PDB file of C-alpha atoms in Angstrom:
ATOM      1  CA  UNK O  22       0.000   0.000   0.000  1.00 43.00           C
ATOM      2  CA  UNK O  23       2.494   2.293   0.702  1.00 44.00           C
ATOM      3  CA  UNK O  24       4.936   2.396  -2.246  1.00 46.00           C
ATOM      4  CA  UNK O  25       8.724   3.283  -2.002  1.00 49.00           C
ATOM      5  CA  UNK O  26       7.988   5.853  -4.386  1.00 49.00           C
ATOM      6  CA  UNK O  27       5.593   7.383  -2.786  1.00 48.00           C
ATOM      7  CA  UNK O  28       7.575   6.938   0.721  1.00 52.00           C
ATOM      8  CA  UNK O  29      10.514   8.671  -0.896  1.00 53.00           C
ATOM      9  CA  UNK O  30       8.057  11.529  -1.816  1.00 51.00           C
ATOM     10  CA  UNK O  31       6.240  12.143   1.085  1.00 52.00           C
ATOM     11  CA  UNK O  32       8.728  11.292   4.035  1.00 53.00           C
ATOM     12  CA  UNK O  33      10.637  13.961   3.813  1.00 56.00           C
ATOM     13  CA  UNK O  34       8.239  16.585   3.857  1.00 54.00           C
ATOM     14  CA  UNK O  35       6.598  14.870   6.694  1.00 52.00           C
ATOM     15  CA  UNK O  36       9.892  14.613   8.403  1.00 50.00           C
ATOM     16  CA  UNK O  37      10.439  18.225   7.528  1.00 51.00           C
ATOM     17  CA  UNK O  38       6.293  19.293   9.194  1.00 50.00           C
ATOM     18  CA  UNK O  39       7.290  16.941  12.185  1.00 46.00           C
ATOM     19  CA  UNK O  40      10.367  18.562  12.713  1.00 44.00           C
ATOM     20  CA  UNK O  41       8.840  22.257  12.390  1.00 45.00           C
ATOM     21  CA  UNK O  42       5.987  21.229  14.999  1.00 44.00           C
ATOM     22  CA  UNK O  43       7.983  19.676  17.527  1.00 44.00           C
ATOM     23  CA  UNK O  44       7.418  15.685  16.490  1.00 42.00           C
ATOM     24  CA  UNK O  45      11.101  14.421  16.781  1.00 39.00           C
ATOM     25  CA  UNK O  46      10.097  10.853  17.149  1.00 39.00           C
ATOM     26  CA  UNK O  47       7.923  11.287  13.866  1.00 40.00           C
ATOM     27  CA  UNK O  48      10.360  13.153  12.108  1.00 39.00           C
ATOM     28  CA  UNK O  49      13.048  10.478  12.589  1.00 38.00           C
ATOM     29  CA  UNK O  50       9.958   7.651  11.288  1.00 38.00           C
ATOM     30  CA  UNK O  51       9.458   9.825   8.428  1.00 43.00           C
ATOM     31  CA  UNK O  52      13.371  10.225   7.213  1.00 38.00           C
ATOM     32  CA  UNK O  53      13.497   6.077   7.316  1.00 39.00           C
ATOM     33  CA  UNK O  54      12.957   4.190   4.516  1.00 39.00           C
ATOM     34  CA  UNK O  55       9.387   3.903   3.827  1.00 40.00           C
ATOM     35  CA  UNK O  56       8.371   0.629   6.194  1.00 35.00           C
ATOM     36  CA  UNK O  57       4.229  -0.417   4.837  1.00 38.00           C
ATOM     37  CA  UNK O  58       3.484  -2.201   8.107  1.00 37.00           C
ATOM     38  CA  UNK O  59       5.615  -0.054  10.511  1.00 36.00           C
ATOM     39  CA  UNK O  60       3.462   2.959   8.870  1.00 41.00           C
ATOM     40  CA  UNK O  61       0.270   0.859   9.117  1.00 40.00           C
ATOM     41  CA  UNK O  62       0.435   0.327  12.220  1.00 39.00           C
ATOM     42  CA  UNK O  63       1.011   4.035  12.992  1.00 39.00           C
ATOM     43  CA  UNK O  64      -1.728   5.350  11.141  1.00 42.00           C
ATOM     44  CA  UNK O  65      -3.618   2.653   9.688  1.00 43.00           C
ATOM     45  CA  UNK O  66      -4.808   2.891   6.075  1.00 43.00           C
ATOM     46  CA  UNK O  67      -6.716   6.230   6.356  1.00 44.00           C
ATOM     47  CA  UNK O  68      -9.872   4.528   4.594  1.00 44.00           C
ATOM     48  CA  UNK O  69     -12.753   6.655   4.496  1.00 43.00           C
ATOM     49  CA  UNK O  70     -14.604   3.087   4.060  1.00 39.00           C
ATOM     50  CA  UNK O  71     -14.781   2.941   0.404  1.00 38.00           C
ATOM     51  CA  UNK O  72     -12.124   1.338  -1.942  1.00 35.00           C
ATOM     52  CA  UNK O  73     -10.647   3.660  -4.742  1.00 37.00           C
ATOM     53  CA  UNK O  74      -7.671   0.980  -5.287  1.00 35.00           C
ATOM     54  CA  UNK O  75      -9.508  -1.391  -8.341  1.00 31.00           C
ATOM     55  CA  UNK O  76     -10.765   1.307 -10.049  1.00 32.00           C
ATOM     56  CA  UNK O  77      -7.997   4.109  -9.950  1.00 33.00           C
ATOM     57  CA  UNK O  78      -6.228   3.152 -12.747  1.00 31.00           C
ATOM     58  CA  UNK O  79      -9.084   3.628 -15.458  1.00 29.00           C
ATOM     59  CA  UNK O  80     -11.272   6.055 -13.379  1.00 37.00           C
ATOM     60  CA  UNK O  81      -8.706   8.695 -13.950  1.00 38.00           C
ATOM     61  CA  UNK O  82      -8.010   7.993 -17.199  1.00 38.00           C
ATOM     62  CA  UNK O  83      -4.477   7.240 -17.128  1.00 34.00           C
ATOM     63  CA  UNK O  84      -1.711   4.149 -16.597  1.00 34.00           C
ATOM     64  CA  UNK O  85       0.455   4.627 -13.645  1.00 37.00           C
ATOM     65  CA  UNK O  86       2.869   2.023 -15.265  1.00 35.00           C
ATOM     66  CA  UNK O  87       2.394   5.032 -18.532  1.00 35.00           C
ATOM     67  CA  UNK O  88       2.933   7.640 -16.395  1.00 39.00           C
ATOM     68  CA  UNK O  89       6.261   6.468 -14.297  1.00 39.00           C
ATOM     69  CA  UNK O  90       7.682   5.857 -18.032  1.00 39.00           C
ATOM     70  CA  UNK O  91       6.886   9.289 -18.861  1.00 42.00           C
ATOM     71  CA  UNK O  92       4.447   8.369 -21.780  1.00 40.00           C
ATOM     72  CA  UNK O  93       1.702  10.090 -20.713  1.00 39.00           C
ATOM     73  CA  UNK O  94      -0.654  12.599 -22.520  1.00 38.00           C
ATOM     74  CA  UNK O  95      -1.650  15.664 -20.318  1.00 44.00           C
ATOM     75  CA  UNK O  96      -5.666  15.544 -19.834  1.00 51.00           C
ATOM     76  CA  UNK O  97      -8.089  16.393 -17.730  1.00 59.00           C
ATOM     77  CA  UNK O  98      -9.087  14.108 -14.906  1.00 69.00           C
ATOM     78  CA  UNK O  99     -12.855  14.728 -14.218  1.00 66.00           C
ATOM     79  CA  UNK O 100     -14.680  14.015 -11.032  1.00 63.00           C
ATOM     80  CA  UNK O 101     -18.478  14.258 -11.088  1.00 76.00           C
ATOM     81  CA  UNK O 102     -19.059  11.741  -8.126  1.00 86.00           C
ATOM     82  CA  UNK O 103     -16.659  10.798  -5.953  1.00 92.00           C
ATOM     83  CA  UNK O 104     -17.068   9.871  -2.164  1.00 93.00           C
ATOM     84  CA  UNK O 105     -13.512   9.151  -1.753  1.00 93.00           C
ATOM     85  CA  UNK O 106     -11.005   6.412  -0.254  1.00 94.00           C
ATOM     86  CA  UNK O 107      -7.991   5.453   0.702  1.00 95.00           C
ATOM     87  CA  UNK O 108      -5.868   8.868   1.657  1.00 96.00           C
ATOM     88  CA  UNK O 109      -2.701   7.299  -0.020  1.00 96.00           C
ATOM     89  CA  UNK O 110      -4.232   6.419  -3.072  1.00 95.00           C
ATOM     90  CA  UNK O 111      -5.529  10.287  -3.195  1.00 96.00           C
ATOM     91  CA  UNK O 112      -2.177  11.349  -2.423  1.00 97.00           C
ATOM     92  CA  UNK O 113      -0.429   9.034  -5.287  1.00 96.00           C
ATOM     93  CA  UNK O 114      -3.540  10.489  -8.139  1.00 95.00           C
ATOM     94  CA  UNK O 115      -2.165  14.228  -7.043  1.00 96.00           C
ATOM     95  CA  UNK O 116       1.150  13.641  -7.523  1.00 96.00           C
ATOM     96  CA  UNK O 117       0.539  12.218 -10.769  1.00 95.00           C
ATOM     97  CA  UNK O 118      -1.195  14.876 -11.795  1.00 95.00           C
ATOM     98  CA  UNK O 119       1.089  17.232 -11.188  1.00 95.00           C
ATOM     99  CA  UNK O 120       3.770  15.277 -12.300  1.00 95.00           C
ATOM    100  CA  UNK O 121       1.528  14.663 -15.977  1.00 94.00           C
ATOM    101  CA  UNK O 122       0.425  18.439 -15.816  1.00 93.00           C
ATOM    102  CA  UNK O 123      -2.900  17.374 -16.279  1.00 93.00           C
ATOM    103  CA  UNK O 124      -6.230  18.953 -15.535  1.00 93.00           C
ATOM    104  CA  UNK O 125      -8.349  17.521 -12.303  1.00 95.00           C
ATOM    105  CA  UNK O 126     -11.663  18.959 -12.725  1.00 94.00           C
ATOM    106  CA  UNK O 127     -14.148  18.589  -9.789  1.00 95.00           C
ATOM    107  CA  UNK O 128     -17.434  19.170 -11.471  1.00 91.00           C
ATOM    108  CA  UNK O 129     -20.606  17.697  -9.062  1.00 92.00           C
ATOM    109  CA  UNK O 130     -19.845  15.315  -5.581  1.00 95.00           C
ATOM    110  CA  UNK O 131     -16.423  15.330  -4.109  1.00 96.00           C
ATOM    111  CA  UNK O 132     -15.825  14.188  -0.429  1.00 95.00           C
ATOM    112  CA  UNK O 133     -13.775  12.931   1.653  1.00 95.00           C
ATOM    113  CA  UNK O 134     -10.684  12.313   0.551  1.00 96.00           C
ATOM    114  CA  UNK O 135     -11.834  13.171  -2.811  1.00 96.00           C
ATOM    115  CA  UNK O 136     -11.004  16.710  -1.354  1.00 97.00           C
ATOM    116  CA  UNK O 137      -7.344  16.142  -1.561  1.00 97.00           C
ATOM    117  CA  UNK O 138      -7.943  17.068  -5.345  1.00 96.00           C
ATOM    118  CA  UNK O 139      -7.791  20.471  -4.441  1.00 97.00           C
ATOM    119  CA  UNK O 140      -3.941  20.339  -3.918  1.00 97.00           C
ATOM    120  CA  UNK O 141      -3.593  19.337  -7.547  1.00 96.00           C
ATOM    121  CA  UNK O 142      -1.324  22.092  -9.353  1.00 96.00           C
ATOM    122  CA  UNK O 143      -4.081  22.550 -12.380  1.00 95.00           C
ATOM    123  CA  UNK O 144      -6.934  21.882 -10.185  1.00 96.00           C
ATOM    124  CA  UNK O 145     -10.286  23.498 -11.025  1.00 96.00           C
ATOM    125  CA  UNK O 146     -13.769  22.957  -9.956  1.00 96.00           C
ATOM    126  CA  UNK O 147     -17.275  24.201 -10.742  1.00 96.00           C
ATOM    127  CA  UNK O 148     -19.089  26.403  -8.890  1.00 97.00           C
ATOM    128  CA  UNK O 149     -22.164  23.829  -8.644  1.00 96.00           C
ATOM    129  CA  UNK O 150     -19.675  21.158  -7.089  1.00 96.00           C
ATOM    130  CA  UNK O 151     -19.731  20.260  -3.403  1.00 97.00           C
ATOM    131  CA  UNK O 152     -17.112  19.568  -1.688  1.00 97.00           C
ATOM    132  CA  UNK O 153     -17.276  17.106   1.607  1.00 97.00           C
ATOM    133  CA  UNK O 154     -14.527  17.484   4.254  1.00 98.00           C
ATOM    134  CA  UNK O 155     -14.020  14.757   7.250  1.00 97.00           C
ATOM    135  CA  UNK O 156     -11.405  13.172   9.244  1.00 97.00           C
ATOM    136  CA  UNK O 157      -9.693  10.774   7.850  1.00 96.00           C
ATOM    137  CA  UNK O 158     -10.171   7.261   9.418  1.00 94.00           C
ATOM    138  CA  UNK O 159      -8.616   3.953  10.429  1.00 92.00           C
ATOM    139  CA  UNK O 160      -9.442   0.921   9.434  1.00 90.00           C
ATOM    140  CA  UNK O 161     -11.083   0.807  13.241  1.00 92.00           C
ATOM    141  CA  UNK O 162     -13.178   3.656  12.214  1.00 90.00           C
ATOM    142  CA  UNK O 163     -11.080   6.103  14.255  1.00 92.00           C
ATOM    143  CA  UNK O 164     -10.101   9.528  13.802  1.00 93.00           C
ATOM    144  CA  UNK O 165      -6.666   9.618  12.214  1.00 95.00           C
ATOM    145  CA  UNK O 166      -4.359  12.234  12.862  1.00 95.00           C
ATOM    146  CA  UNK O 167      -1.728  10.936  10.286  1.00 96.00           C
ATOM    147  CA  UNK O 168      -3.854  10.849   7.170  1.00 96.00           C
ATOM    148  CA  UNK O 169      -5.374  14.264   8.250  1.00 97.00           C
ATOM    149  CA  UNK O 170      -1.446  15.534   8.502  1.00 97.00           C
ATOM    150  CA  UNK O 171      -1.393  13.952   4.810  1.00 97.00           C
ATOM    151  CA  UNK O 172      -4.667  15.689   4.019  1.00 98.00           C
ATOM    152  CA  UNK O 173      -3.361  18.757   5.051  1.00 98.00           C
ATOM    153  CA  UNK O 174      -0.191  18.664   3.382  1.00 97.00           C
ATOM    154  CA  UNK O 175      -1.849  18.441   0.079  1.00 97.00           C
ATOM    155  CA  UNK O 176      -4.188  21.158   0.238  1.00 98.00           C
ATOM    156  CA  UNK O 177      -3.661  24.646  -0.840  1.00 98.00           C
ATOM    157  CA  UNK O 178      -2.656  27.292   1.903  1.00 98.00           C
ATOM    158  CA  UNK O 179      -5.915  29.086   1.492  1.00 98.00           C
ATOM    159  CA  UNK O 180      -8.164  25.533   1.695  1.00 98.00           C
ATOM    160  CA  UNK O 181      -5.927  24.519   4.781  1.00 98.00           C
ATOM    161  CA  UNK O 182      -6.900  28.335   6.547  1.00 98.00           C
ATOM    162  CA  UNK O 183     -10.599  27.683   5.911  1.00 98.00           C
ATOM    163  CA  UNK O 184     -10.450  23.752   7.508  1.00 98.00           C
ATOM    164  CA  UNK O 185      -8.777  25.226  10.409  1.00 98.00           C
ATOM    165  CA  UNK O 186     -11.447  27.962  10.857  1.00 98.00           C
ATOM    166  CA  UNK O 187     -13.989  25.363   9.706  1.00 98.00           C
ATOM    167  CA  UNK O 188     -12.686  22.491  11.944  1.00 97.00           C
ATOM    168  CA  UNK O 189     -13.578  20.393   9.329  1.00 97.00           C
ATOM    169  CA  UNK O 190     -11.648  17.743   9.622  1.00 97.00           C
ATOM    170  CA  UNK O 191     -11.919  16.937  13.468  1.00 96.00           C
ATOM    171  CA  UNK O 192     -14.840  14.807  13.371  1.00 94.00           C
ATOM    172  CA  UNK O 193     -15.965  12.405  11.255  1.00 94.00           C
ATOM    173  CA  UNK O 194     -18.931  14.215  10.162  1.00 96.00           C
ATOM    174  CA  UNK O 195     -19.237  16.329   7.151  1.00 97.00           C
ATOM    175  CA  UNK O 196     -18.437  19.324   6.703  1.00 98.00           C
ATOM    176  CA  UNK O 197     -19.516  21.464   2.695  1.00 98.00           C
ATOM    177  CA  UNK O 198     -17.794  23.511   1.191  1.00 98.00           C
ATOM    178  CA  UNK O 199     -19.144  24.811  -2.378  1.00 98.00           C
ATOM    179  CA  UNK O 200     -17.692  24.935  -5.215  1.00 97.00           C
ATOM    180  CA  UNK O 201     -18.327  28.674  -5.489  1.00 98.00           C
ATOM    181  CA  UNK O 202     -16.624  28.867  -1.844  1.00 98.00           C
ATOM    182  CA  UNK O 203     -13.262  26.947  -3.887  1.00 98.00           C
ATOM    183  CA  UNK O 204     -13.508  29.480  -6.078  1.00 98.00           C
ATOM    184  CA  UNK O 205     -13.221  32.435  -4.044  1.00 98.00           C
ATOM    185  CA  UNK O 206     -10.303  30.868  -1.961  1.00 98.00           C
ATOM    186  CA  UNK O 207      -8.028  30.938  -5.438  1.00 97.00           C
ATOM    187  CA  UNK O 208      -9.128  27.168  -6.848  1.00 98.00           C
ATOM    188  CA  UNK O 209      -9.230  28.083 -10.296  1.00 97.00           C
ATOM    189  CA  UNK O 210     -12.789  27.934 -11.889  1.00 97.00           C
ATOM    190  CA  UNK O 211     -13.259  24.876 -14.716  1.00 93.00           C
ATOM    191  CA  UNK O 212     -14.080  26.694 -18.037  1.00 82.00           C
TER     192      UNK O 212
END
């Protein structure tokens, strides 16, 4: 679940979070070599309860096998219903994206970790769309304060202001933001 490539990606800019708030036991976690289990058991899976993993690959419209090659066609990714997933697999779509340059248009239902979209360099979203916010969860069905970190670290400076003043994701129930609200907070608007 949690790929080397990813680990090599995201560890250090946990590491380097950790190490601005204080977290010197997480910090030195982070810096290791990526560990699945060890970070399992740390944070769980950050599941929101629904599976992205079987259909991520042709959902979004691209091959990650493709895309690590560098064969990839820049495109728009479109979203008109999404409740979400695994916060890992939300994490590896963004990077992709902004790795591809491509498009991630949020047009209609996006929640959860769905939301993590947001962070994509060429987001956009309509102003009809909803947008769901929510702690991420482990696979107990507990709050999890690592895939919220991870949450947090994708969004966009002006998204993570307005889930702070929201509180939106410390409690498991939802809480909207519109599309229109995106907007105004500098999430470019989909033509």
């Amino acid at each position: 679940m949690f790929s080397a490539s990813l680990g090599a990606f995201v560890a250090p800019r946990i590491a380097k979070r950790a190490a601005i708030i204080g977290l010197a036991g997480f910090a030195a976690f982070a810096s290791a070599p990526a560990k699945a289990d060890l970070f399992s058991d740390l944070f769980g899976s950050f599941d929101n309860g629904y599976s992205s993993r079987g259909a991520s690959l042709s959902r979004h419209g691209y091959s990650r096998r493709a895309d690590l090659a560098g064969g990839y066609t820049p495109r728009a990714d479109y979203s008109s219903y999404d409740r979400g997933g695994n916060v890992l697999d939300y994490y590896e779509q963004v990077r992709s994206a902004n790795v591809t340059r491509r498009t991630v248009a949020i047009d209609g239902y996006c929640a959860s970790a769905c939301t993590m979209k947001l962070g994509a360099r060429h987001a956009c979203v309509s102003p009809e769309a909803t947008l769901r916010f929510h702690s991420a969860r482990t696979n107990e069905g507990e709050a999890s304060w690592g895939g919220n970190t991870i949450m947090m670290s994708v969004y966009p400076p002006a998204i993570q202001a307005w889930v702070r003043r929201h509180q939106a994701l410390d409690s498991l129930a939802f809480t909207d933001m519109s599309g229109r609200e995106a907007i105004g907070l500098g999430i470019r608007a989909c033509a």
